[in-house]
mmCIF file of C-alpha atoms in Angstrom:
data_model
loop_
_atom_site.group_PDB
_atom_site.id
_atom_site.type_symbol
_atom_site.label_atom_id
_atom_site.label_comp_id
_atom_site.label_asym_id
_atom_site.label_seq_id
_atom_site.Cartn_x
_atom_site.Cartn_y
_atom_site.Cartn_z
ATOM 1 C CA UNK T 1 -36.562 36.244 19.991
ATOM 2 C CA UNK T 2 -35.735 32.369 18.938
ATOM 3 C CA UNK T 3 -33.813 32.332 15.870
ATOM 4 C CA UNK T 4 -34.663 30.069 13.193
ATOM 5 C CA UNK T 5 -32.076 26.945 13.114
ATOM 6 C CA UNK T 6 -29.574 26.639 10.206
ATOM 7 C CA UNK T 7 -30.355 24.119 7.684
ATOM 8 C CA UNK T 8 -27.138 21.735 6.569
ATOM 9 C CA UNK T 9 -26.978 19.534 3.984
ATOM 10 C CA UNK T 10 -24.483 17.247 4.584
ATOM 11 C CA UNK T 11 -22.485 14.991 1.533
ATOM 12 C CA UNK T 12 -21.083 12.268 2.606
ATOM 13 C CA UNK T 13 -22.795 9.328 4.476
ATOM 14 C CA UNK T 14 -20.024 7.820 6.618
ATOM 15 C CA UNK T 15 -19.506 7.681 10.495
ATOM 16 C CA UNK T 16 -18.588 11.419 10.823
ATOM 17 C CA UNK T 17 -21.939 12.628 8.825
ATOM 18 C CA UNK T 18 -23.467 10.306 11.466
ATOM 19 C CA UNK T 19 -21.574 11.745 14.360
ATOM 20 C CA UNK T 20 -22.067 15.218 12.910
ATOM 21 C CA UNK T 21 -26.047 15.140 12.595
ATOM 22 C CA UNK T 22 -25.635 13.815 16.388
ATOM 23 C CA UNK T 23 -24.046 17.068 17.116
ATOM 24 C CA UNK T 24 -26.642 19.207 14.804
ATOM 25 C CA UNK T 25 -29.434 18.153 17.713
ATOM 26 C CA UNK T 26 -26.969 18.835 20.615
ATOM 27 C CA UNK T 27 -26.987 22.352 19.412
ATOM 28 C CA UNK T 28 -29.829 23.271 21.133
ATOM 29 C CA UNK T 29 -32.155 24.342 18.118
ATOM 30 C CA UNK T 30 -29.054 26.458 16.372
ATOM 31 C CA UNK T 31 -28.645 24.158 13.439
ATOM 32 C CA UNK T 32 -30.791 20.879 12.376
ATOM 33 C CA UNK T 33 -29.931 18.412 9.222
ATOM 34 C CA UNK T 34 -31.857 18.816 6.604
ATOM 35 C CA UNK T 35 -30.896 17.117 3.931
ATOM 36 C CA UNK T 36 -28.027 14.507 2.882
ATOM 37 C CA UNK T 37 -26.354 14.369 -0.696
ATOM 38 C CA UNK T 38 -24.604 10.910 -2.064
ATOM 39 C CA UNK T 39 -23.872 9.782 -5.179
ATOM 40 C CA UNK T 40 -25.798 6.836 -4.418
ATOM 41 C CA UNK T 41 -29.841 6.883 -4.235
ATOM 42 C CA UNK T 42 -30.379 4.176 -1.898
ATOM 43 C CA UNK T 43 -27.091 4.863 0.337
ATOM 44 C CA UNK T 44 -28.626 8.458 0.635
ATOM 45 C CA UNK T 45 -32.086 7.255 1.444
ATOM 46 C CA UNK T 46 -31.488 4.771 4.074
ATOM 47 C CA UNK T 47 -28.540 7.398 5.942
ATOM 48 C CA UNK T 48 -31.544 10.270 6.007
ATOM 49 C CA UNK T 49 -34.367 7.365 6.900
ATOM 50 C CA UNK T 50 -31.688 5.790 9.937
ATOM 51 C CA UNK T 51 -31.183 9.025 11.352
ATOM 52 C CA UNK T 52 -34.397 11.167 10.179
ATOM 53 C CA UNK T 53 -33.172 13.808 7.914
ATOM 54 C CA UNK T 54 -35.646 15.173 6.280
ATOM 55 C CA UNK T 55 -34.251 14.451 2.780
ATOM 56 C CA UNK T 56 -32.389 12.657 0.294
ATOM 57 C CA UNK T 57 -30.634 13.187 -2.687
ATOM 58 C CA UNK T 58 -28.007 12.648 -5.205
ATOM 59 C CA UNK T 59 -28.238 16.090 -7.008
ATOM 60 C CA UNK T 60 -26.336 19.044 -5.453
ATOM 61 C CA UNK T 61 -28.757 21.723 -7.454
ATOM 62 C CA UNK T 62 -31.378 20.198 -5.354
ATOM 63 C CA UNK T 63 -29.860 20.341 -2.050
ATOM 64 C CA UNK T 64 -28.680 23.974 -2.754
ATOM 65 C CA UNK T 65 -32.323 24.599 -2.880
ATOM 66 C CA UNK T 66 -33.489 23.032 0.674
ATOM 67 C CA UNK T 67 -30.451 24.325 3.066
ATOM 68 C CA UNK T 68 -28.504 26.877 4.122
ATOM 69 C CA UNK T 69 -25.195 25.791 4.744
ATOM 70 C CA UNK T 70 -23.596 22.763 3.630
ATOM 71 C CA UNK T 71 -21.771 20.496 5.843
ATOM 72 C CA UNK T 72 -18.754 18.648 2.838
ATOM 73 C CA UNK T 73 -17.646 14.988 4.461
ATOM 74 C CA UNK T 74 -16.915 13.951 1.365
ATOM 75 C CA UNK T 75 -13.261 12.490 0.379
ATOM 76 C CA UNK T 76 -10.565 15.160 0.425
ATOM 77 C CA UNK T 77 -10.224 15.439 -3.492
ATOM 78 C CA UNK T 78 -13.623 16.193 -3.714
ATOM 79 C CA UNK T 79 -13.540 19.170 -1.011
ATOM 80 C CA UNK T 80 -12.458 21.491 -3.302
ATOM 81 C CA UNK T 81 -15.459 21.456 -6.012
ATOM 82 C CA UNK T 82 -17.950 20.885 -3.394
ATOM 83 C CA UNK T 83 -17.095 23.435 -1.317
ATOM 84 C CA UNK T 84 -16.694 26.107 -4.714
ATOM 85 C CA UNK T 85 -20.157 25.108 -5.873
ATOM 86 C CA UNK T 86 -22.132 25.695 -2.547
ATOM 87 C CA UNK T 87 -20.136 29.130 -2.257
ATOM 88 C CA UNK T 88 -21.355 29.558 -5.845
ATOM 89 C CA UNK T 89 -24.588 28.913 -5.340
ATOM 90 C CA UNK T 90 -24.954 31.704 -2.103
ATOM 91 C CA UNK T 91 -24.545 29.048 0.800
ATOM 92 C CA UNK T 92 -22.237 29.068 3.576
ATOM 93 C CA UNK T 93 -19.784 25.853 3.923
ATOM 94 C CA UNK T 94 -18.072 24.012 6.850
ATOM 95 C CA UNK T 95 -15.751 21.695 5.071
ATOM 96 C CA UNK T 96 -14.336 18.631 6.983
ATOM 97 C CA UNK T 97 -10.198 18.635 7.273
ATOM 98 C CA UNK T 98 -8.282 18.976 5.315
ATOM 99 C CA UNK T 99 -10.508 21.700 3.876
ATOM 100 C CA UNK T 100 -8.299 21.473 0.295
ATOM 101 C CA UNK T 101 -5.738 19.126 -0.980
ATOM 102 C CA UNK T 102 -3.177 22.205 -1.290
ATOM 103 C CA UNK T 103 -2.949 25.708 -0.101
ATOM 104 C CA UNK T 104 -4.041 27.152 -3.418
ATOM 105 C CA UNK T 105 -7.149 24.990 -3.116
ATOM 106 C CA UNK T 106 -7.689 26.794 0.271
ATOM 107 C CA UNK T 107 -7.282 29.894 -0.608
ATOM 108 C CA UNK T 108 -9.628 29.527 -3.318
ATOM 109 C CA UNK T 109 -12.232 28.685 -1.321
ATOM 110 C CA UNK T 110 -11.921 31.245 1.778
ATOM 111 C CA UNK T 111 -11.339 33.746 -1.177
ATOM 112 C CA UNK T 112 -14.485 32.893 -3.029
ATOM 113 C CA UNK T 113 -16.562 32.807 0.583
ATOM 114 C CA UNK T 114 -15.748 36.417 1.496
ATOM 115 C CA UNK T 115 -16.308 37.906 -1.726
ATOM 116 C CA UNK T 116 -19.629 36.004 -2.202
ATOM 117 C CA UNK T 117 -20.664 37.034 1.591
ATOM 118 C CA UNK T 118 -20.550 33.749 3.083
ATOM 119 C CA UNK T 119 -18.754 31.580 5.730
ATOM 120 C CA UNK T 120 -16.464 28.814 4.512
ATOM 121 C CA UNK T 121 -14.958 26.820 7.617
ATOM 122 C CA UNK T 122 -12.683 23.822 8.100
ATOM 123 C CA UNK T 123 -14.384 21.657 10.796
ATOM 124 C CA UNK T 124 -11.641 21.296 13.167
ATOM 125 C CA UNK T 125 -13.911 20.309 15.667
ATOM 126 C CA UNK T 126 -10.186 19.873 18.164
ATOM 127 C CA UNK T 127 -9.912 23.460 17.924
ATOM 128 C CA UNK T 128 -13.370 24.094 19.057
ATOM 129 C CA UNK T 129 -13.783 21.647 22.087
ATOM 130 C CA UNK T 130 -13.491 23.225 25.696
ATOM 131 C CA UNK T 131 -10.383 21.539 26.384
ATOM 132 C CA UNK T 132 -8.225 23.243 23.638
ATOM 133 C CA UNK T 133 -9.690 26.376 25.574
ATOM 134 C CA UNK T 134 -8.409 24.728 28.763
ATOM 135 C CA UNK T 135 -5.267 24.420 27.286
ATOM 136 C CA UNK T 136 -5.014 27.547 25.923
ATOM 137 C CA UNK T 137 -5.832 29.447 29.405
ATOM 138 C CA UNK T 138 -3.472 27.527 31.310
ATOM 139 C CA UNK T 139 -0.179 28.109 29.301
ATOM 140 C CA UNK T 140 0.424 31.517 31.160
ATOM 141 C CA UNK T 141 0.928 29.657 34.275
ATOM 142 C CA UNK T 142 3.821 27.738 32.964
ATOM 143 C CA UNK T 143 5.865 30.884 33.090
ATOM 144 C CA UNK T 144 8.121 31.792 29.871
ATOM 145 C CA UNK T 145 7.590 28.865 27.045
ATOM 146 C CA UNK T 146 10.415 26.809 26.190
ATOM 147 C CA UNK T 147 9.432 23.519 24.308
ATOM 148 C CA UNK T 148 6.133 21.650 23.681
ATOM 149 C CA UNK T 149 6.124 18.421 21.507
ATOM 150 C CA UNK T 150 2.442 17.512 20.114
ATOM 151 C CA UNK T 151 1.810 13.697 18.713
ATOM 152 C CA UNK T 152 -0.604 11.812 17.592
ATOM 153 C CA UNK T 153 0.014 8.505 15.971
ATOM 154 C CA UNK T 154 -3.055 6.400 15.726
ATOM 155 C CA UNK T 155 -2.220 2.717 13.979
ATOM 156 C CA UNK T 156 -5.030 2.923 11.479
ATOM 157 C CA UNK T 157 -7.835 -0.131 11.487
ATOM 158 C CA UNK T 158 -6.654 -0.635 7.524
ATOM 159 C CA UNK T 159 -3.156 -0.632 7.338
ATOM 160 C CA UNK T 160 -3.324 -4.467 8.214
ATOM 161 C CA UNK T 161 -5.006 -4.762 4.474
ATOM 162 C CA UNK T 162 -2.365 -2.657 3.330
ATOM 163 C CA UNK T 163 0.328 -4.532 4.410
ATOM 164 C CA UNK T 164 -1.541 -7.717 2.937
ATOM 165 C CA UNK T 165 -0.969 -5.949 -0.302
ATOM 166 C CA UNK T 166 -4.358 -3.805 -0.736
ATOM 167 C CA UNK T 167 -4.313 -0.051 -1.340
ATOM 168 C CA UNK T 168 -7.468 1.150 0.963
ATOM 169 C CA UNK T 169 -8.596 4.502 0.052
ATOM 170 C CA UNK T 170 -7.047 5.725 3.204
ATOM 171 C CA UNK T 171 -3.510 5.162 1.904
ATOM 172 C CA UNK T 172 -4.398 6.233 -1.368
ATOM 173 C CA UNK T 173 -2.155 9.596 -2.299
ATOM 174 C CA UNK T 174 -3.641 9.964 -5.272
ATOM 175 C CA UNK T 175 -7.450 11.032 -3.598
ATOM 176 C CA UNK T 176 -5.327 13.541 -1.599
ATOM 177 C CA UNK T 177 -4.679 11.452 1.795
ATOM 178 C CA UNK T 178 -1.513 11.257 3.498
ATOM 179 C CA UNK T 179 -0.762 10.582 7.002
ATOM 180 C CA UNK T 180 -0.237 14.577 7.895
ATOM 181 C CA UNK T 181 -3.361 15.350 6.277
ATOM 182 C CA UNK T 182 -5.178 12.738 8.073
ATOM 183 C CA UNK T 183 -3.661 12.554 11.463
ATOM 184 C CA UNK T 184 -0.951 15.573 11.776
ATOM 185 C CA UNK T 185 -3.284 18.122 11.070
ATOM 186 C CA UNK T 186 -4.640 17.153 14.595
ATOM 187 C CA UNK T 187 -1.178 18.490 15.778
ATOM 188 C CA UNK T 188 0.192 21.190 13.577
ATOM 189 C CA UNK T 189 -3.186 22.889 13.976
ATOM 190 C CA UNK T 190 -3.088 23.170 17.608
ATOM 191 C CA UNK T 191 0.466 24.223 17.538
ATOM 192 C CA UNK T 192 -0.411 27.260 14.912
ATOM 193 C CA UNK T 193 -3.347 28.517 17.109
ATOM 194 C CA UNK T 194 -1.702 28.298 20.373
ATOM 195 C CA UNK T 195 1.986 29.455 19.086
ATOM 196 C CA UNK T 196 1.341 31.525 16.313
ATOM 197 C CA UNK T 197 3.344 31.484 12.899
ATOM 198 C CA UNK T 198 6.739 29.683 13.018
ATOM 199 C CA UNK T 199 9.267 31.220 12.004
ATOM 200 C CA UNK T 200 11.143 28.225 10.295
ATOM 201 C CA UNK T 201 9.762 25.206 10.030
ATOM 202 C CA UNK T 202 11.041 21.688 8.957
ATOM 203 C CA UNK T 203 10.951 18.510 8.613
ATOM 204 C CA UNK T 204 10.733 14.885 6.790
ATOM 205 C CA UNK T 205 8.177 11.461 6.504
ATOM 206 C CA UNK T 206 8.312 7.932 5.844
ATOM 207 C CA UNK T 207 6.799 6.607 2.506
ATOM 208 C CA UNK T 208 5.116 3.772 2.270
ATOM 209 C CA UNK T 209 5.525 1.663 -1.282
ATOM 210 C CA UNK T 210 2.832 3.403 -3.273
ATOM 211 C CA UNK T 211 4.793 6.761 -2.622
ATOM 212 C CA UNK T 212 1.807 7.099 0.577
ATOM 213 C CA UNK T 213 2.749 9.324 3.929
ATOM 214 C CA UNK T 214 2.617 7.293 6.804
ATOM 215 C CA UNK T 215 4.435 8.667 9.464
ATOM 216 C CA UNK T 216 6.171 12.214 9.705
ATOM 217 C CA UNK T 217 7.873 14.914 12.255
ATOM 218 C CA UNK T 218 8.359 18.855 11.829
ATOM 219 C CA UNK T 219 10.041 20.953 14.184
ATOM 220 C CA UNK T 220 8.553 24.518 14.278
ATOM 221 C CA UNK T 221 10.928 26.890 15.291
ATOM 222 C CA UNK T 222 10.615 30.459 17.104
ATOM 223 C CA UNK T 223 12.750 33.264 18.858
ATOM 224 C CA UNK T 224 12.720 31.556 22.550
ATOM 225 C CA UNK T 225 10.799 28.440 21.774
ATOM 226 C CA UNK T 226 11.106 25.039 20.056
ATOM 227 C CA UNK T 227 7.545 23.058 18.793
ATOM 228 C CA UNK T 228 8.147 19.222 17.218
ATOM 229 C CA UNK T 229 5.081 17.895 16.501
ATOM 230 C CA UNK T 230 5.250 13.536 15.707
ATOM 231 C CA UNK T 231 2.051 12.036 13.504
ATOM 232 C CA UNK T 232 1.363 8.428 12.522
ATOM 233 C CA UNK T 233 -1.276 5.889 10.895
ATOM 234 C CA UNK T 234 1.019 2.833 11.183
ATOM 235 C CA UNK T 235 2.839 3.243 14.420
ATOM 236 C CA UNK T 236 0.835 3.816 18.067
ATOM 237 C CA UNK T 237 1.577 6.351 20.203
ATOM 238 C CA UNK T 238 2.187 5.592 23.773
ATOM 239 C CA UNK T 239 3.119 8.868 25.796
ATOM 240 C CA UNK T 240 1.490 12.085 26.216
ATOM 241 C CA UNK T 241 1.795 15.574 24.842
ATOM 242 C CA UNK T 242 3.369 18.303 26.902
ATOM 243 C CA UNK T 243 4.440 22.036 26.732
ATOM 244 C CA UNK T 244 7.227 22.973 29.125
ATOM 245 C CA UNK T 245 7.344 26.656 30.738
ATOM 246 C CA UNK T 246 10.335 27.846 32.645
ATOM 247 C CA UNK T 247 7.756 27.535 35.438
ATOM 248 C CA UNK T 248 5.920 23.942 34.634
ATOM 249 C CA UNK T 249 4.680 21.536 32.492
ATOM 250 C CA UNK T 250 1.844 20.925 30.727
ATOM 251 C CA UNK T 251 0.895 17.339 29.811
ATOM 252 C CA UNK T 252 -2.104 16.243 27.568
ATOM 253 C CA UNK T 253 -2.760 12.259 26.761
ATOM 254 C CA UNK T 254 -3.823 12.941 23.274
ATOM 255 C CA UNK T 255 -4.414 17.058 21.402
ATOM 256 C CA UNK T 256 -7.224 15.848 19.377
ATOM 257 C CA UNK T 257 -9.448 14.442 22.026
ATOM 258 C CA UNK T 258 -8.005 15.191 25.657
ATOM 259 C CA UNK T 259 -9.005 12.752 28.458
ATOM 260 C CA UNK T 260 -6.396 14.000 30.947
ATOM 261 C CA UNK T 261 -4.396 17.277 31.118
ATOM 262 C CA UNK T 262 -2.174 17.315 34.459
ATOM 263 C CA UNK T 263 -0.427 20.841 35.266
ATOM 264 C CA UNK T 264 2.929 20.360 36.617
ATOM 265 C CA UNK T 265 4.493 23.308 37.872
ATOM 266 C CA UNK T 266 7.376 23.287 39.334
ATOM 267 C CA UNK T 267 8.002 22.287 43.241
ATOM 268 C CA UNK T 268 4.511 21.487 43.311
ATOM 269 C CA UNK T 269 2.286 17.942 43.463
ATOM 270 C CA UNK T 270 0.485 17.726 39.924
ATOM 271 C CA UNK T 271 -3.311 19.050 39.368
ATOM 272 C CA UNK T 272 -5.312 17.363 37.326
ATOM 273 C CA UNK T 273 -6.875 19.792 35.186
ATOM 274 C CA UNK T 274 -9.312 17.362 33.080
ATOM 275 C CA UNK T 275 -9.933 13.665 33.518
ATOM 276 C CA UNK T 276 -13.133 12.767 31.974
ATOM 277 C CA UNK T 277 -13.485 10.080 28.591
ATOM 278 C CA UNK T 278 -13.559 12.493 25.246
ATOM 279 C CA UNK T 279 -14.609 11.332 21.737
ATOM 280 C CA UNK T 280 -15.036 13.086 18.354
ATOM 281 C CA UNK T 281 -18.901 12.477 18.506
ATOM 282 C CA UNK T 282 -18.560 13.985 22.391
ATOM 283 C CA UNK T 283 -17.479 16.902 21.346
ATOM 284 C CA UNK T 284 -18.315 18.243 17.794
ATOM 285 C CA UNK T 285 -21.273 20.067 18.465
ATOM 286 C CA UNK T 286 -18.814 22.856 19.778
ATOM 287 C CA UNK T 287 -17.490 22.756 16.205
ATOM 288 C CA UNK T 288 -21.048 23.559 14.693
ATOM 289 C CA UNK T 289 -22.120 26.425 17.104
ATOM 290 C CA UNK T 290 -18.782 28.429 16.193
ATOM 291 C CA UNK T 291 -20.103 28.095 12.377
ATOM 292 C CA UNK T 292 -23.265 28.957 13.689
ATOM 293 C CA UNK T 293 -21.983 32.271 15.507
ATOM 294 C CA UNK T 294 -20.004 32.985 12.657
ATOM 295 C CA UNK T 295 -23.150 32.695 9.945
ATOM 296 C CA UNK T 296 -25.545 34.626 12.203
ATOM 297 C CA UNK T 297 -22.730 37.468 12.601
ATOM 298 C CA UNK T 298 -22.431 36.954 8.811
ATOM 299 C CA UNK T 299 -18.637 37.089 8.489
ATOM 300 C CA UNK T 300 -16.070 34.319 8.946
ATOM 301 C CA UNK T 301 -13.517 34.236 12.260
ATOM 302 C CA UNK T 302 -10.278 35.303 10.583
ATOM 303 C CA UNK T 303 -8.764 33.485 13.666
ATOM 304 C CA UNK T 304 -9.599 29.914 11.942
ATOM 305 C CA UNK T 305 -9.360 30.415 8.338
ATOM 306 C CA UNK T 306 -5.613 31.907 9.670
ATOM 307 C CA UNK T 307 -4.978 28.505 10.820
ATOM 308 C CA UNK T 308 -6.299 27.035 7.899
ATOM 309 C CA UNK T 309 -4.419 29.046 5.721
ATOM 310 C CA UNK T 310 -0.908 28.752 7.519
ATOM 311 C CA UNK T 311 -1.505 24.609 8.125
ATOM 312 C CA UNK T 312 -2.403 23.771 4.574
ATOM 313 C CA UNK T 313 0.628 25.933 3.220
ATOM 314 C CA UNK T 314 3.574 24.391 6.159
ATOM 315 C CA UNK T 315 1.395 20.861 4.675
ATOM 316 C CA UNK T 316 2.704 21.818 1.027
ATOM 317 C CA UNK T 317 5.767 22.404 1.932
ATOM 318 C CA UNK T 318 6.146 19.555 3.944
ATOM 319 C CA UNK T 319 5.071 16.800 1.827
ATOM 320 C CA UNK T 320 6.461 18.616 -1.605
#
């Protein structure tokens, strides 16, 4: 028997709504956008005319009314109440990372979802992609884990305008940005779901001269193995990822979107486990069909909000 697609309305009309109602029709009939909230009529009309969503609006009692889930892309400080009103209001929500600017925020939310009977989910679409799986499957064959260090420092397109003296929204702290937020959580999440809870963890940042995050390290520490995990949005990063086993190593270009993961073990040539281009908009619909599963089963995967949970709280402590 077909099943009947599920409806998101999506607020927010940037280049990840865009990339996410891409993914919505990659789905295969599971989920279809049907409706787009912004603040501003006309920005609202011309995203849902451009890329034929059904409707438009700037009023989130109306969009409550045409969908079933709703799909939050809005800036981080505004997660929060979104996310708490569509609960509210009997919906299920996939809220784009971070999914709160603190760990009460987040705990709020996930709390509110299960008592209400609905899914809340951050849309860590790197978790969901087939080559976190890959990664994940392979780490047995590096024998007994010893070390891994995970980066990702991406020089970000506006930092140029910030060191001309502008504050860009990005590197605004006070809308609940910061480089981990932005950029680390595309390695501390990975870490947490393929390690499990540190036992220690620590760390420290550099602060840019409006008190902003740019750059950070944390070392994540456990019985028999050692994590560091490097993040950036004004430095670029220039070598890969890795894991090492008392067996092999594991190396990965870049966690959040893999184009090549080599297996190294040891005495033997490499294999080239994945070497194929990868992009956000490439692989998000993988994020959506896990919400899907998730709604149709009617439950959330503890498995994710876990790593929700544990990221935002090692974030708070982190950044103070």
């Amino acid at each position: 028997m077909t099943r009947a697609p599920v409806r998101f309305g999506i607020i927010g009309t940037n280049v990840i709504s865009e990339w996410f109602v891409a993914a919505c029709r990659r789905t295969e009939g599971a989920a279809e956008p049907a409706a787009v909230l912004s603040r501003v009529a006309t920005k609202g009309e011309t995203f849902a005319a451009t890329h034929g969503v059904p409707s438009a609006t700037t009023d989130l009692a109306t969009l409550v009314d045409l969908v079933d889930a709703f799909y939050v892309a809005s800036p981080n400080a505004l997660h929060h109440p979104q996310a708490m009103a569509a609960i509210a209001a009997g919906r299920h929500v996939l809220v784009e990372k971070v999914m709160g600017t603190s760990a009460a925020q987040v705990d709020e939310i996930l709390d509110a979802a299960r008592r209400r009977g609905v899914v809340a989910m951050e849309a860590t679409r790197h978790l969901h992609a087939p080559t976190h799986r890959l990664v994940r499957d392979t780490l047995p064959r590096l024998g007994r884990l010893r070390q891994a260090r995970f980066a990702k420092c991406q020089y970000s397109s506006r930092y140029d305008r910030f060191r001309a003296g502008e504050v860009p929204n990005a590197f605004d702290p006070a809308l609940g940005n910061s480089a981990l937020a932005d950029i680390g959580v595309y390695v501390l999440q990975p870490a947490l779901d393929l390690f499990g809870q540190p036992d220690r963890a620590y760390g420290s940042s550099v602060r840019l001269r409006n008190g902003f995050e740019g750059a950070g390290s944390m070392t994540l520490t456990y019985p028999d193995l050692l994590v560091e995990l490097a993040w950036s949005k004004i430095t670029a990063q220039v070598t890969p990822s890795y894991v090492l086993g008392e067996d092999g190593a594991l190396t990965v270009d870049d966690v959040a979107e893999p184009s090549r993961i080599e297996l190294h073990l040891r005495g033997q040539a490499p294999e080239v486990l994945h070497d194929a281009p990868n992009s956000p908009a490439a692989t998000l619909h993988h994020e959506v069909l896990a919400f899907v599963d998730q709604v149709r089963a009617g439950v959330s995967d503890p498995r994710w909000s876990q790593v929700t949970r544990a990221s935002r709280a090692l974030m708070d402590q982190h950044l103070g």
